Coordinates of C-alpha atoms and ligand atoms in Angstrom, one line a residue:
X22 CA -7.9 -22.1 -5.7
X23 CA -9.6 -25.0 -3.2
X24 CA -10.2 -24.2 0.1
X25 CA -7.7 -24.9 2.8
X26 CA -8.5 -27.9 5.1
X27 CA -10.2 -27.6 8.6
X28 CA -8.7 -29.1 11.9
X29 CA -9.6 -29.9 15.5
X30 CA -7.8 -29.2 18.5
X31 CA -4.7 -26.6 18.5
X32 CA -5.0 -24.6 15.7
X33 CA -1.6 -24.1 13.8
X34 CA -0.1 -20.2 14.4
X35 CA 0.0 -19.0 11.5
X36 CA -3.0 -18.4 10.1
X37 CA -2.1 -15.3 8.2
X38 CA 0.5 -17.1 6.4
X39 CA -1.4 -19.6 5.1
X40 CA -4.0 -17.9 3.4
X41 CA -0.7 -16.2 1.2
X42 CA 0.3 -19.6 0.0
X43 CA -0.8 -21.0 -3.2
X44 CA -3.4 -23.9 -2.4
X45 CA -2.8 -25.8 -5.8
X46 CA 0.7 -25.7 -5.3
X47 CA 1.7 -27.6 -1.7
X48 CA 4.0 -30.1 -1.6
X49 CA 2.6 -33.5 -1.2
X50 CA 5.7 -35.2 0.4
X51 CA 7.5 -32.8 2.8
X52 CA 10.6 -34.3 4.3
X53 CA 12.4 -32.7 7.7
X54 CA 16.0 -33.7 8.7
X55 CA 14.8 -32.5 12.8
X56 CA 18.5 -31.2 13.6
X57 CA 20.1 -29.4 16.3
X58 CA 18.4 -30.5 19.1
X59 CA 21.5 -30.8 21.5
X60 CA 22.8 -27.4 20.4
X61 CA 19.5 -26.1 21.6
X62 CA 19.9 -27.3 24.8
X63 CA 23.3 -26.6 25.0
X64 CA 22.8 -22.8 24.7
X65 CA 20.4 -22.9 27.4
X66 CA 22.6 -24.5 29.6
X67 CA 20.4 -27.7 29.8
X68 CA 21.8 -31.4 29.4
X69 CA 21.3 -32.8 25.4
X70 CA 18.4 -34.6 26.4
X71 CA 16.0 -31.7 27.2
X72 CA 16.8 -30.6 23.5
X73 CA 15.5 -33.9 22.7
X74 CA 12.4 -33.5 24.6
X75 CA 11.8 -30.1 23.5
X76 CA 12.3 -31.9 19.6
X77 CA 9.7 -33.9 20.4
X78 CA 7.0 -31.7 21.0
X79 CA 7.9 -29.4 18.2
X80 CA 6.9 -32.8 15.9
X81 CA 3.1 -32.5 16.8
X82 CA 3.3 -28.8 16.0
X83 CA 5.1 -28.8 12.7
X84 CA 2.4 -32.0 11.7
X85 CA -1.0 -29.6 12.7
X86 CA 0.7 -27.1 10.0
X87 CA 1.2 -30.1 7.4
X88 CA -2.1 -31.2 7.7
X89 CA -3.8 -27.3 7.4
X90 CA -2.3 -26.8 4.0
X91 CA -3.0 -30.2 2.6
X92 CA 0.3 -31.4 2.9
X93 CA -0.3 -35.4 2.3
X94 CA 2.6 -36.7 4.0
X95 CA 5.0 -35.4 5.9
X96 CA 8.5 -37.6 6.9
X97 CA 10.5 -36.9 10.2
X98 CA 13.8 -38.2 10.8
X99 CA 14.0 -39.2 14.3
X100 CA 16.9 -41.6 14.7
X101 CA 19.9 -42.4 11.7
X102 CA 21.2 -45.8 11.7
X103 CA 24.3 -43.8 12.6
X104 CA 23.2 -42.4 16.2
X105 CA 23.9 -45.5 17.0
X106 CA 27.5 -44.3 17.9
X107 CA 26.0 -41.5 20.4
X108 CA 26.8 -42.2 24.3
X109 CA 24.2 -45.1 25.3
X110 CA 22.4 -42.8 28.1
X111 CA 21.5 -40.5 25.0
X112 CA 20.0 -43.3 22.7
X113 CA 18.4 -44.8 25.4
X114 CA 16.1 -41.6 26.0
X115 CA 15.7 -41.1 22.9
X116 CA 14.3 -44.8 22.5
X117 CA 11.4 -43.9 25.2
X118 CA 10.7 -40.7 23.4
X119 CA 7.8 -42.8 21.3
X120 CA 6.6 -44.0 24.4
X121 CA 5.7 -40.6 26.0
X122 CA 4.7 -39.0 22.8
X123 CA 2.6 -41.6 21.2
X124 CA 0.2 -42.1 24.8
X125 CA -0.3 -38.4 24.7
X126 CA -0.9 -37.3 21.3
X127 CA -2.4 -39.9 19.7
X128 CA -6.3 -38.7 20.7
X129 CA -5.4 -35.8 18.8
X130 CA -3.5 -37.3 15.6
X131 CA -6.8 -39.7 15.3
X132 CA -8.9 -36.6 15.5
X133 CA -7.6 -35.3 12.6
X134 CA -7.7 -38.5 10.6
X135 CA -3.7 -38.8 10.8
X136 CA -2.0 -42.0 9.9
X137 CA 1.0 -43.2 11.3
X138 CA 4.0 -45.1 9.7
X139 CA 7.7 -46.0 10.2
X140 CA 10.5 -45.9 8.0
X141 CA 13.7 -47.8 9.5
X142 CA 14.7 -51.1 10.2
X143 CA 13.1 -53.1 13.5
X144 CA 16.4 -54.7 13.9
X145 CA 18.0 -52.9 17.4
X146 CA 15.2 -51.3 18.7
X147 CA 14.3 -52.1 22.0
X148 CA 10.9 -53.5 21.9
X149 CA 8.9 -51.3 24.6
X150 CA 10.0 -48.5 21.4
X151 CA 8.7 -50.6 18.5
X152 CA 5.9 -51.7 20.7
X153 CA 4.8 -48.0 20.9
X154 CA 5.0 -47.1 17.4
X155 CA 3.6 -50.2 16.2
X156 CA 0.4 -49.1 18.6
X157 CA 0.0 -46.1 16.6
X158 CA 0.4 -47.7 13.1
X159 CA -2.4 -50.5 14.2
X160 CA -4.7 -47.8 15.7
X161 CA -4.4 -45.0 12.8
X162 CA -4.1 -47.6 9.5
X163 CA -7.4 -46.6 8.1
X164 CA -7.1 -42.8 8.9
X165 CA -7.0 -41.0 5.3
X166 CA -5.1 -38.0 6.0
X167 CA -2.1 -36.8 6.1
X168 CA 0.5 -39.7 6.9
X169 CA 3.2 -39.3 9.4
X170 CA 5.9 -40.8 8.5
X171 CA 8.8 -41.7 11.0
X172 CA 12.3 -42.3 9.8
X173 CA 13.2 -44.0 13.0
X174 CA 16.9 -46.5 12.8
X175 CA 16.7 -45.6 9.4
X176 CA 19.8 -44.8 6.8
X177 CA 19.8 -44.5 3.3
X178 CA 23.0 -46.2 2.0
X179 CA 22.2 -49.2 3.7
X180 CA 18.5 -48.7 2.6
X181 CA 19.7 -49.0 -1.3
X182 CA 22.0 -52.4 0.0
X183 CA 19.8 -54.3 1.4
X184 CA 17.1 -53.4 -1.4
X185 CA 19.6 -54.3 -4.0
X186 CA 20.2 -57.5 -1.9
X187 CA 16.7 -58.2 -2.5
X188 CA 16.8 -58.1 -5.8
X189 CA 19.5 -59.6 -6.9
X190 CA 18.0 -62.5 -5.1
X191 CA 14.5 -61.7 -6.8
X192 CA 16.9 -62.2 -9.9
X193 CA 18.7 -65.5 -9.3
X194 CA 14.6 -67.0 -8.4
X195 CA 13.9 -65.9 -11.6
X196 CA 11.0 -63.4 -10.3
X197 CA 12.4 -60.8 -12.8
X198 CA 14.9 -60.6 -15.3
X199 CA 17.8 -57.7 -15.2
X200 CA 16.1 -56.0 -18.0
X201 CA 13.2 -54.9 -15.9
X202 CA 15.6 -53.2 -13.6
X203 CA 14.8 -49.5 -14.2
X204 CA 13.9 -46.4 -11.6
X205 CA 10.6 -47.4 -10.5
X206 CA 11.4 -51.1 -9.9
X207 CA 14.3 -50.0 -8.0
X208 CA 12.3 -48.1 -5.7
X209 CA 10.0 -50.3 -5.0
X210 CA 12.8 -52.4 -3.4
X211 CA 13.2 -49.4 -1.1
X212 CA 12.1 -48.9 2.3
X213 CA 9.7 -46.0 1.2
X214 CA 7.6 -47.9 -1.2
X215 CA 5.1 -46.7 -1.7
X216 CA 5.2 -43.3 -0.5
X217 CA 6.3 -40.6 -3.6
X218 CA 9.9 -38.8 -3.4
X219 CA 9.9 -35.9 -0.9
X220 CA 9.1 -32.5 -2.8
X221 CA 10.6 -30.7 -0.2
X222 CA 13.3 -31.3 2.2
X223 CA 13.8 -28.6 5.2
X224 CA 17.1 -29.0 7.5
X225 CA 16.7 -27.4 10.6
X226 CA 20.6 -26.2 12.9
X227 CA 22.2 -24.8 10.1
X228 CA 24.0 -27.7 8.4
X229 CA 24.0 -28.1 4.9
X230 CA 24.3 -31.8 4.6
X231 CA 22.1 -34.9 3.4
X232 CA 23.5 -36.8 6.5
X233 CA 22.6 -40.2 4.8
X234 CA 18.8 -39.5 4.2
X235 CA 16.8 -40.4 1.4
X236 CA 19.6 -39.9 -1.3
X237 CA 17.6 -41.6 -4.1
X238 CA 14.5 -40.2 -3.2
X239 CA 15.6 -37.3 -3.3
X240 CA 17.0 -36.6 -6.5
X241 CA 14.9 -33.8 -7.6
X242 CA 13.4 -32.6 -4.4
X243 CA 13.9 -29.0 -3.2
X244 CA 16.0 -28.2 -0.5
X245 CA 15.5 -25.7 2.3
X246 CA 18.0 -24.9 5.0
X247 CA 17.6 -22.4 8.2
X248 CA 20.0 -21.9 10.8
X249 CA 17.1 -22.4 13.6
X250 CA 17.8 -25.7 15.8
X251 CA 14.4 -28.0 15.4
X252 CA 12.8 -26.8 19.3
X253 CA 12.3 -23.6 18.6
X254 CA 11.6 -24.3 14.1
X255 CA 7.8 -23.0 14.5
X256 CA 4.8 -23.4 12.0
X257 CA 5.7 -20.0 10.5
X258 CA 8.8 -21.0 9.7
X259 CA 7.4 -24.3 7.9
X260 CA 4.9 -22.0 6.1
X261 CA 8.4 -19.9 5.4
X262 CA 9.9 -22.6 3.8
X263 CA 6.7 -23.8 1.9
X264 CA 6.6 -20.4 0.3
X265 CA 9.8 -20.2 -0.6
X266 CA 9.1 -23.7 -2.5
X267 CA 6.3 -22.4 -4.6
X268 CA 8.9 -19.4 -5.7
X269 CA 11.0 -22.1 -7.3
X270 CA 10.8 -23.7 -10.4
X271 CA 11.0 -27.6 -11.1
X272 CA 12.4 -28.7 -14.4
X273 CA 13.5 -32.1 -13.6
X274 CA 16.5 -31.6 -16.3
X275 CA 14.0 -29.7 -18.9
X276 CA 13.5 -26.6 -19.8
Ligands
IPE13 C1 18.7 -34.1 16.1 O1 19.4 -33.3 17.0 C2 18.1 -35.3 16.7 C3 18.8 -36.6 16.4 C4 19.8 -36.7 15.6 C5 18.3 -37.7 17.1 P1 20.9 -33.6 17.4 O2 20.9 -34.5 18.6 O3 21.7 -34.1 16.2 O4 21.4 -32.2 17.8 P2 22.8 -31.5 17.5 O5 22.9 -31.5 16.0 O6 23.8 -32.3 18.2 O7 22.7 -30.1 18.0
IPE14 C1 20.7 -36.3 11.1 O1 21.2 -35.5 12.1 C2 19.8 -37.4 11.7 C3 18.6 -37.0 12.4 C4 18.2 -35.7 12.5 C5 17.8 -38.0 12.9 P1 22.7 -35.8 12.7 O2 22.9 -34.8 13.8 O3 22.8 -37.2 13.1 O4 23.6 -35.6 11.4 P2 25.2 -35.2 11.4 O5 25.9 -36.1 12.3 O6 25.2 -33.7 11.8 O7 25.5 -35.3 9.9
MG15 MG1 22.7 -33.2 14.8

């Protein structure tokens, strides 16, 4: 078995629990569905929004215990093209969220050769929010670690649209024929290009839904569900659920 990886700054909790997993067996692309932040709040008594903050600081957390197994990258989604239809005093915080968390744990994502990326559509956001991810991505693009990948205004359905839009018009120039059309064309006409299908997908609030995320890429990825909102999901619970992925067995349709 290799070694598990070093880190600087906080140390993930958890230590114990890393040292039972199986090193040659970590999932490369872990994908989280960050739900229930609202609820959180909610049963504290507090206004939506403080579940949102709270969210956000659980991200840097649950990204230290990525990167100490070796995870290689690791997607959050942060904002559906369909939160859109939330009241517009709730989207608007959640738009300056990158611009509080980016300033203030960026030293740290740098120290531990992070690179940040974005997987959504520009289109909507205000700028001061694109502006702030965009800073990361420029100043973490030749880190080689784990990547941290954002699903920010991002929805799958519409993903697999506009990709096929692209196509079809990559068809009628001639570029390629219909023939050539098969799975890993297709994906490349998707926003995650180039990053592999998630191996594991954790939803956080107890709800046992896709919610419009990743439905091609995740065709054969496992699924993990707890009824803990995303504040208070902690790195033992990710270690949790990445131990209860190398208990399952992937046969992609074989035997
Ligand atoms: C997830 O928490 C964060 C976003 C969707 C932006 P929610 O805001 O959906 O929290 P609940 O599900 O209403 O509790
Ligand atoms: C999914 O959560 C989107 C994000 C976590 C960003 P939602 O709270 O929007 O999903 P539904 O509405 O419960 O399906
Ligand atoms: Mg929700």
């Amino acid at each position: 078995m290799k070694p598990f990886k070093r880190w600087f700054g906080s140390k993930p909790e958890g230590e114990e629990l890393i040292q039972q997993l199986d090193s040659d067996n970590i999932p490369n692309h872990v994908a989280v569905i960050m739900d229930g932040n609202g609820r959180w709040a909610q049963k504290r008594g507090l206004p939506r929004v403080a579940g949102h903050h709270s969210g956000m600081k659980n991200v840097k957390k649950i990204t230290m215990a990525a990167n100490a197994i070796g995870v290689r990258v690791l997607t959050m989604y942060a904002f559906s093209t369909e939160n859109w239809k939330r009241p517009k005093e709730e989207v608007d915080y959640l738009m300056k969220l990158p611009m509080e968390f980016f300033p203030k744990e960026i030293d740290e994502l740098i120290a531990n050769n992070v690179q940040i990326r974005m997987t959504g559509w520009h289109e909507g956001l205000p700028d001061y929010t694109l502006k702030a991810i965009q800073d990361a991505i420029d100043q973490t693009k030749n880190n080689t670690g784990l990547i941290l990948n954002f699903a920010l205004n991002y929805g799958s359905r519409k993903e697999m649209l506009r990709g096929i839009q692209r196509l079809v018009a990559d068809v009628k120039q001639g570029e390629i024929s219909g023939e050539e059309i098969d799975e890993s064309l297709f994906s490349r006409y998707l926003l995650t290009d180039p990053l592999p299908d998630p191996d594991l997908l954790i939803r956080t609030s107890g709800e046992l839904r896709i919610s419009n995320f990743m439905l091609w890429q995740l065709a054969y990825s496992e699924l993990w569900f707890t009824e803990l909102c995303w504040p208070e999901f902690k790195e033992h619970n990710f270690y949790e659920a990445i131990q209860e992925y190398q208990r399952r067995a992937r046969r992609y349709g074989g035997l």
